Amino acid sequence: MERIRYSCGYVNGIEVDPEERFSWFVCGDFNKILYGYEKTAGVPRDERRMELFRNVLTDCNLVDVGFSRRWFTWERGNLPETNIRERLDRGVANEEWMVMFPKVTIQHLTHSFSDHCPLLVNTKKAAQGVTEKAFKFEAWWKMEESFEEEVKNIWGTSSGNLMQKLDRLKHGLRS
């Protein structure tokens, strides 16, 4: 299988025994939509290609994990009459993986530099009854004289990994 994979031009990949049960999760830009409603404006996607994509997922025993926040993950065109949006990025998993991570969530975050939204995969569920108000960066904060120094101070005194530091920054900016 490795030789065949290389001959097809796929340098990265894994080969697995088809009889062996394994957990599998794939997340990224598939550049395909599953259904016509996953696209607004522009030329409609070919129904046959969407069906082929659905068949590939079915053949591989993969299901769409779902998402929260923004519906579309890709967009082009700034004007309403030229704006095209599609859900090209997604996470898919097999049953074994879904059993391991039954409370998985994928958030479509706001894009800035790319025309694709980043996807944030969380395999843990928030504590029951604890809901935190969504964080929104206020543009006027940048106009405050103390803003830059405050961000440096919060970041510098925070410990942990990137997500923990960002969480501390979020709470610091809110207060």
Coordinates of N, CA and C in Angstrom, one line a residue:
M1 N 0.8 -1.2 0.0 CA 0.0 0.0 0.0 C 0.9 1.3 0.0
E2 N 2.0 1.2 0.7 CA 2.8 2.4 0.8 C 3.4 2.7 -0.6
R3 N 3.8 1.7 -1.4 CA 4.3 1.9 -2.7 C 3.2 2.5 -3.6
I4 N 2.0 2.0 -3.5 CA 0.9 2.5 -4.3 C 0.6 4.0 -3.9
R5 N 0.6 4.3 -2.6 CA 0.4 5.6 -2.1 C 1.4 6.6 -2.7
Y6 N 2.7 6.2 -2.7 CA 3.8 7.0 -3.2 C 3.6 7.2 -4.7
S7 N 3.2 6.1 -5.4 CA 3.1 6.2 -6.9 C 2.0 7.2 -7.3
C8 N 1.0 7.4 -6.4 CA -0.1 8.3 -6.7 C 0.2 9.7 -6.3
G9 N 1.4 9.9 -5.7 CA 1.9 11.3 -5.3 C 1.5 11.7 -3.9
Y10 N 1.1 10.7 -3.1 CA 0.7 11.0 -1.7 C 1.9 10.6 -0.8
V11 N 2.7 11.6 -0.4 CA 3.9 11.3 0.4 C 3.5 11.1 1.9
N12 N 2.5 11.7 2.3 CA 2.0 11.6 3.7 C 0.8 10.7 3.8
G13 N 0.8 9.8 4.8 CA -0.4 9.0 4.9 C 0.0 7.8 5.8
I14 N -1.0 7.0 6.1 CA -0.8 5.8 6.8 C -1.6 4.6 6.2
E15 N -1.1 3.4 6.3 CA -1.7 2.3 5.8 C -2.2 1.5 7.0
V16 N -3.4 1.0 7.0 CA -4.0 0.2 8.1 C -4.6 -1.1 7.5
D17 N -4.6 -2.1 8.4 CA -5.2 -3.3 8.0 C -6.7 -3.1 8.0
P18 N -7.3 -3.5 6.8 CA -8.8 -3.2 6.7 C -9.6 -4.0 7.7
E19 N -9.1 -5.1 8.3 CA -9.8 -5.9 9.2 C -9.7 -5.3 10.7
E20 N -8.7 -4.5 10.9 CA -8.4 -4.0 12.2 C -9.3 -2.8 12.5
R21 N -9.9 -2.7 13.7 CA -10.7 -1.6 14.1 C -9.8 -0.5 14.7
F22 N -10.0 0.7 14.2 CA -9.1 1.8 14.7 C -10.0 3.1 14.7
S23 N -9.5 4.0 15.5 CA -10.2 5.3 15.6 C -9.6 6.3 14.6
W24 N -10.5 7.0 13.9 CA -10.0 7.9 12.8 C -10.7 9.2 12.8
F25 N -10.0 10.3 12.8 CA -10.5 11.6 12.8 C -9.8 12.4 11.7
V26 N -10.4 13.1 10.8 CA -9.8 13.9 9.8 C -10.5 15.3 9.9
C27 N -9.6 16.3 9.9 CA -10.2 17.7 10.0 C -9.4 18.6 9.0
G28 N -10.1 19.3 8.2 CA -9.4 20.2 7.3 C -10.2 20.7 6.2
D29 N -9.5 21.2 5.2 CA -10.2 21.8 4.0 C -10.4 20.7 3.0
F30 N -11.6 20.2 2.8 CA -11.9 19.2 1.9 C -12.2 19.8 0.5
N31 N -12.4 21.1 0.4 CA -12.7 21.8 -0.8 C -13.9 21.2 -1.5
K32 N -14.8 20.6 -0.8 CA -16.1 20.0 -1.3 C -17.2 20.3 -0.3
I33 N -18.4 20.4 -0.8 CA -19.6 20.5 0.1 C -20.4 19.2 0.0
L34 N -21.1 18.9 1.0 CA -21.9 17.7 1.0 C -23.3 17.9 0.4
Y35 N -23.8 19.1 0.6 CA -25.2 19.4 0.1 C -25.2 20.8 -0.5
G36 N -26.2 21.1 -1.4 CA -26.3 22.4 -2.0 C -26.5 23.5 -1.0
Y37 N -27.1 23.3 0.1 CA -27.4 24.4 1.1 C -26.1 24.8 1.8
E38 N -25.0 24.1 1.6 CA -23.8 24.5 2.2 C -23.0 25.6 1.4
K39 N -23.7 26.2 0.4 CA -23.2 27.2 -0.4 C -24.2 28.3 -0.7
T40 N -23.7 29.6 -0.7 CA -24.6 30.7 -1.1 C -24.0 31.4 -2.3
A41 N -24.8 31.7 -3.2 CA -24.4 32.5 -4.4 C -23.5 31.8 -5.3
G42 N -23.1 32.4 -6.4 CA -22.2 31.8 -7.3 C -22.9 30.6 -8.1
V43 N -22.1 30.0 -8.9 CA -22.6 28.8 -9.7 C -22.8 27.6 -8.7
P44 N -24.0 27.0 -8.8 CA -24.3 25.9 -7.9 C -23.3 24.8 -8.1
R45 N -23.0 24.0 -7.1 CA -22.1 22.9 -7.2 C -22.8 21.7 -7.9
D46 N -22.0 20.9 -8.5 CA -22.6 19.8 -9.3 C -23.1 18.7 -8.3
E47 N -24.3 18.3 -8.4 CA -25.0 17.4 -7.5 C -24.2 16.0 -7.5
R48 N -23.7 15.6 -8.6 CA -23.0 14.4 -8.8 C -21.8 14.4 -7.9
R49 N -21.0 15.5 -7.9 CA -19.8 15.6 -7.2 C -20.1 15.6 -5.7
M50 N -21.2 16.2 -5.3 CA -21.5 16.2 -3.9 C -21.9 14.8 -3.4
E51 N -22.6 14.1 -4.3 CA -23.0 12.7 -4.0 C -21.7 11.8 -3.9
L52 N -20.8 12.0 -4.8 CA -19.5 11.3 -4.7 C -18.8 11.5 -3.4
F53 N -18.8 12.8 -2.9 CA -18.1 13.1 -1.7 C -18.8 12.4 -0.5
R54 N -20.2 12.4 -0.5 CA -20.9 11.7 0.5 C -20.7 10.2 0.5
N55 N -20.6 9.7 -0.7 CA -20.3 8.2 -0.9 C -18.9 7.9 -0.3
V56 N -17.9 8.7 -0.6 CA -16.5 8.5 -0.1 C -16.6 8.4 1.5
L57 N -17.3 9.4 2.1 CA -17.4 9.4 3.5 C -18.1 8.1 4.0
T58 N -19.1 7.7 3.4 CA -19.9 6.5 3.7 C -19.0 5.3 3.6
D59 N -18.3 5.2 2.4 CA -17.4 4.0 2.2 C -16.3 3.9 3.3
C60 N -15.9 5.1 3.8 CA -14.8 5.1 4.8 C -15.4 5.0 6.2
N61 N -16.7 4.9 6.3 CA -17.4 4.9 7.6 C -17.1 6.1 8.4
L62 N -17.1 7.3 7.7 CA -16.9 8.6 8.4 C -18.2 9.4 8.4
V63 N -18.4 10.1 9.5 CA -19.5 11.0 9.6 C -19.0 12.4 9.9
D64 N -19.8 13.4 9.5 CA -19.5 14.8 9.8 C -19.7 15.0 11.3
V65 N -18.7 15.6 11.9 CA -18.8 15.8 13.4 C -19.7 16.9 13.7
G66 N -19.9 17.8 12.8 CA -20.8 19.0 13.1 C -19.9 20.2 13.5
F67 N -20.6 21.3 13.9 CA -19.9 22.5 14.2 C -20.7 23.5 15.0
S68 N -20.1 24.5 15.5 CA -20.9 25.6 16.1 C -20.3 26.9 15.6
R69 N -21.0 28.0 15.8 CA -20.7 29.3 15.4 C -21.0 29.5 13.9
R70 N -20.1 30.2 13.2 CA -20.4 30.5 11.8 C -20.7 29.3 11.0
W71 N -21.7 29.4 10.0 CA -22.0 28.3 9.2 C -21.0 28.0 8.1
F72 N -20.5 29.1 7.4 CA -19.6 28.9 6.3 C -18.2 29.1 6.8
T73 N -17.3 28.3 6.1 CA -15.9 28.4 6.5 C -15.0 29.0 5.4
W74 N -15.6 29.3 4.3 CA -14.8 29.9 3.2 C -15.7 31.0 2.6
E75 N -15.0 32.1 2.2 CA -15.8 33.1 1.4 C -14.9 33.9 0.5
R76 N -15.5 34.4 -0.5 CA -14.8 35.3 -1.5 C -15.8 36.4 -2.0
G77 N -15.2 37.5 -2.1 CA -16.0 38.7 -2.6 C -16.5 39.5 -1.4
N78 N -16.2 40.8 -1.5 CA -16.6 41.7 -0.4 C -18.0 42.3 -0.6
L79 N -18.4 42.5 -1.8 CA -19.7 43.1 -2.0 C -20.9 42.1 -2.0
P80 N -22.0 42.5 -1.5 CA -23.1 41.5 -1.4 C -23.5 40.8 -2.7
E81 N -23.4 41.5 -3.8 CA -23.7 40.9 -5.1 C -22.6 39.9 -5.6
T82 N -21.4 40.0 -5.0 CA -20.4 39.1 -5.5 C -19.9 38.1 -4.4
N83 N -20.5 38.2 -3.2 CA -20.0 37.4 -2.1 C -20.5 35.9 -2.3
I84 N -19.6 35.0 -2.2 CA -19.8 33.6 -2.3 C -19.3 33.0 -1.0
R85 N -20.1 32.1 -0.3 CA -19.7 31.5 0.9 C -20.0 30.0 0.8
E86 N -19.1 29.2 1.4 CA -19.3 27.7 1.4 C -18.7 27.1 2.6
R87 N -19.2 25.9 3.0 CA -18.7 25.2 4.1 C -17.7 24.1 3.5
L88 N -16.5 24.5 3.3 CA -15.5 23.6 2.7 C -14.6 22.9 3.7
D89 N -14.6 23.4 4.9 CA -13.7 22.9 6.0 C -14.6 22.1 7.0
R90 N -14.2 21.0 7.4 CA -15.0 20.2 8.4 C -14.1 19.1 9.1
G91 N -14.7 18.6 10.1 CA -14.1 17.4 10.7 C -15.0 16.2 10.5
V92 N -14.4 15.1 10.2 CA -15.1 13.8 10.0 C -14.4 12.8 10.9
A93 N -15.2 11.8 11.3 CA -14.7 10.8 12.2 C -15.4 9.5 12.0
N94 N -14.8 8.4 12.4 CA -15.5 7.1 12.4 C -16.1 6.8 13.8
E95 N -16.9 5.8 13.9 CA -17.7 5.5 15.1 C -16.7 5.2 16.3
E96 N -15.6 4.6 16.0 CA -14.7 4.3 17.1 C -14.2 5.6 17.7
W97 N -13.8 6.6 16.9 CA -13.3 7.8 17.4 C -14.4 8.6 18.1
M98 N -15.7 8.6 17.6 CA -16.8 9.3 18.2 C -17.1 8.6 19.6
V99 N -16.9 7.3 19.8 CA -17.1 6.7 21.1 C -16.0 7.2 22.0
M100 N -14.8 7.4 21.6 CA -13.7 7.8 22.4 C -14.0 9.3 22.9
F101 N -14.5 10.1 22.0 CA -14.7 11.5 22.2 C -16.2 11.9 21.9
P102 N -17.1 11.4 22.7 CA -18.6 11.7 22.5 C -19.0 13.1 22.6
K103 N -18.2 13.9 23.3 CA -18.6 15.3 23.5 C -17.8 16.3 22.6
V104 N -17.3 15.8 21.5 CA -16.4 16.7 20.7 C -17.2 17.8 20.1
T105 N -16.6 19.0 20.0 CA -17.2 20.1 19.3 C -16.1 20.7 18.4
I106 N -16.6 21.2 17.3 CA -15.7 22.0 16.4 C -16.3 23.3 16.2
Q107 N -15.5 24.4 16.4 CA -16.0 25.7 16.3 C -15.4 26.3 15.0
H108 N -16.2 27.0 14.2 CA -15.7 27.7 13.1 C -15.4 29.1 13.6
L109 N -14.1 29.4 13.7 CA -13.7 30.7 14.2 C -13.7 31.8 13.1
T110 N -13.6 33.0 13.5 CA -13.6 34.1 12.5 C -12.2 34.1 11.8
H111 N -12.2 34.2 10.5 CA -11.0 34.3 9.7 C -10.5 35.7 9.6
S112 N -9.2 35.9 9.5 CA -8.6 37.2 9.3 C -7.7 37.3 8.1
F113 N -6.7 36.4 8.0 CA -5.7 36.5 6.9 C -6.1 35.6 5.8
S114 N -6.7 34.5 6.1 CA -7.0 33.5 5.0 C -8.5 33.7 4.6
D115 N -8.9 33.1 3.5 CA -10.3 33.2 3.1 C -11.0 32.0 3.7
H116 N -10.3 31.2 4.5 CA -10.9 30.0 5.3 C -10.9 30.3 6.8
C117 N -12.0 29.8 7.4 CA -12.0 30.0 8.9 C -11.2 28.9 9.5
P118 N -10.5 29.2 10.6 CA -9.8 28.2 11.3 C -10.8 27.4 12.1
L119 N -10.5 26.1 12.3 CA -11.4 25.2 13.0 C -10.7 24.9 14.4
L120 N -11.5 25.0 15.4 CA -11.1 24.7 16.8 C -11.8 23.5 17.2
V121 N -11.0 22.4 17.4 CA -11.6 21.1 17.9 C -11.4 21.0 19.4
N122 N -12.5 20.7 20.1 CA -12.4 20.5 21.5 C -13.1 19.2 21.8
T123 N -12.3 18.3 22.5 CA -12.8 17.0 22.8 C -13.3 16.9 24.2
K124 N -13.4 18.1 24.9 CA -13.9 18.1 26.3 C -15.2 19.0 26.3
K125 N -16.1 18.6 27.2 CA -17.3 19.4 27.3 C -17.2 20.3 28.5
A126 N -17.7 21.5 28.4 CA -17.7 22.5 29.5 C -18.6 21.9 30.6
A127 N -18.2 22.3 31.8 CA -18.9 21.8 33.0 C -20.4 22.1 32.9
Q128 N -21.3 21.2 33.4 CA -22.7 21.4 33.3 C -23.1 22.7 34.0
G129 N -24.0 23.4 33.4 CA -24.5 24.6 34.1 C -23.6 25.8 34.0
V130 N -22.4 25.6 33.6 CA -21.4 26.7 33.5 C -21.4 27.2 32.0
T131 N -21.9 28.4 31.8 CA -21.9 28.9 30.5 C -21.2 30.3 30.5
E132 N -20.2 30.4 29.7 CA -19.4 31.7 29.7 C -19.9 32.5 28.5
K133 N -20.1 33.8 28.7 CA -20.5 34.7 27.7 C -19.3 34.7 26.6
A134 N -19.7 34.7 25.3 CA -18.7 34.7 24.2 C -17.9 35.9 24.4
F135 N -16.6 35.7 24.1 CA -15.6 36.9 24.2 C -15.7 37.6 22.9
K136 N -15.8 38.9 23.0 CA -15.7 39.8 21.8 C -14.7 40.9 22.1
F137 N -13.7 41.0 21.2 CA -12.7 42.0 21.3 C -13.3 43.3 20.9
E138 N -13.1 44.3 21.8 CA -13.7 45.7 21.5 C -12.6 46.5 20.9
A139 N -12.9 47.0 19.7 CA -11.9 47.8 19.0 C -11.4 49.0 19.7
W140 N -12.2 49.6 20.5 CA -11.9 50.8 21.3 C -10.8 50.6 22.3
W141 N -10.6 49.3 22.7 CA -9.6 49.0 23.7 C -8.2 49.4 23.2
K142 N -8.0 49.3 21.9 CA -6.7 49.6 21.3 C -6.4 51.1 21.4
M143 N -7.4 51.9 21.6 CA -7.3 53.4 21.7 C -6.8 53.8 23.1
E144 N -7.0 52.9 24.1 CA -6.6 53.2 25.4 C -5.1 53.2 25.5
E145 N -4.6 54.2 26.2 CA -3.1 54.3 26.3 C -2.5 53.1 27.0
S146 N -3.2 52.5 27.9 CA -2.6 51.4 28.7 C -2.8 50.1 28.0
F147 N -3.5 50.0 26.9 CA -3.8 48.7 26.3 C -2.6 47.8 26.0
E148 N -1.6 48.4 25.3 CA -0.5 47.5 24.9 C 0.3 47.0 26.1
E149 N 0.5 47.9 27.1 CA 1.2 47.6 28.3 C 0.4 46.5 29.1
E150 N -0.9 46.7 29.1 CA -1.7 45.7 29.9 C -1.6 44.3 29.2
V151 N -1.7 44.3 27.9 CA -1.6 43.0 27.2 C -0.3 42.3 27.5
K152 N 0.8 43.1 27.4 CA 2.2 42.6 27.6 C 2.3 42.1 29.1
N153 N 1.7 42.8 30.0 CA 1.7 42.4 31.4 C 0.9 41.1 31.7
I154 N -0.3 41.0 31.1 CA -1.1 39.8 31.3 C -0.4 38.6 30.7
W155 N 0.1 38.8 29.5 CA 0.8 37.7 28.8 C 2.0 37.2 29.5
G156 N 2.8 38.2 29.9 CA 4.1 37.9 30.6 C 3.9 37.2 31.9
T157 N 2.8 37.5 32.6 CA 2.6 36.9 34.0 C 1.8 35.6 33.9
S158 N 1.3 35.3 32.7 CA 0.5 34.1 32.5 C 1.5 32.9 32.3
S159 N 1.0 31.7 32.9 CA 1.8 30.5 32.7 C 0.9 29.5 32.0
G160 N 1.5 28.4 31.5 CA 0.8 27.4 30.8 C 1.0 27.4 29.3
N161 N 0.1 26.6 28.7 CA 0.3 26.5 27.2 C -0.4 27.7 26.6
L162 N -0.4 27.7 25.2 CA -1.0 28.9 24.5 C -2.5 29.1 24.8
M163 N -3.3 28.0 24.9 CA -4.7 28.2 25.2 C -4.9 28.8 26.6
Q164 N -4.1 28.3 27.5 CA -4.3 28.8 28.9 C -3.9 30.3 29.0
K165 N -2.8 30.7 28.2 CA -2.4 32.1 28.2 C -3.5 33.0 27.5
L166 N -4.1 32.5 26.4 CA -5.1 33.2 25.7 C -6.3 33.4 26.6
D167 N -6.7 32.3 27.4 CA -7.8 32.4 28.3 C -7.5 33.5 29.4
R168 N -6.4 33.5 29.9 CA -6.0 34.5 30.9 C -6.1 35.9 30.3
L169 N -5.6 36.0 29.1 CA -5.7 37.3 28.4 C -7.1 37.8 28.2
K170 N -8.0 36.8 27.8 CA -9.4 37.1 27.6 C -10.0 37.7 28.9
H171 N -9.7 37.0 30.0 CA -10.3 37.4 31.3 C -9.7 38.7 31.7
G172 N -8.4 38.9 31.5 CA -7.8 40.2 31.8 C -8.4 41.4 31.0
L173 N -8.6 41.2 29.8 CA -9.1 42.2 28.9 C -10.6 42.5 29.3
R174 N -11.3 41.5 29.7 CA -12.7 41.8 30.1 C -12.7 42.6 31.3
S175 N -11.8 42.4 32.3 CA -11.9 43.1 33.5 C -11.3 44.5 33.3

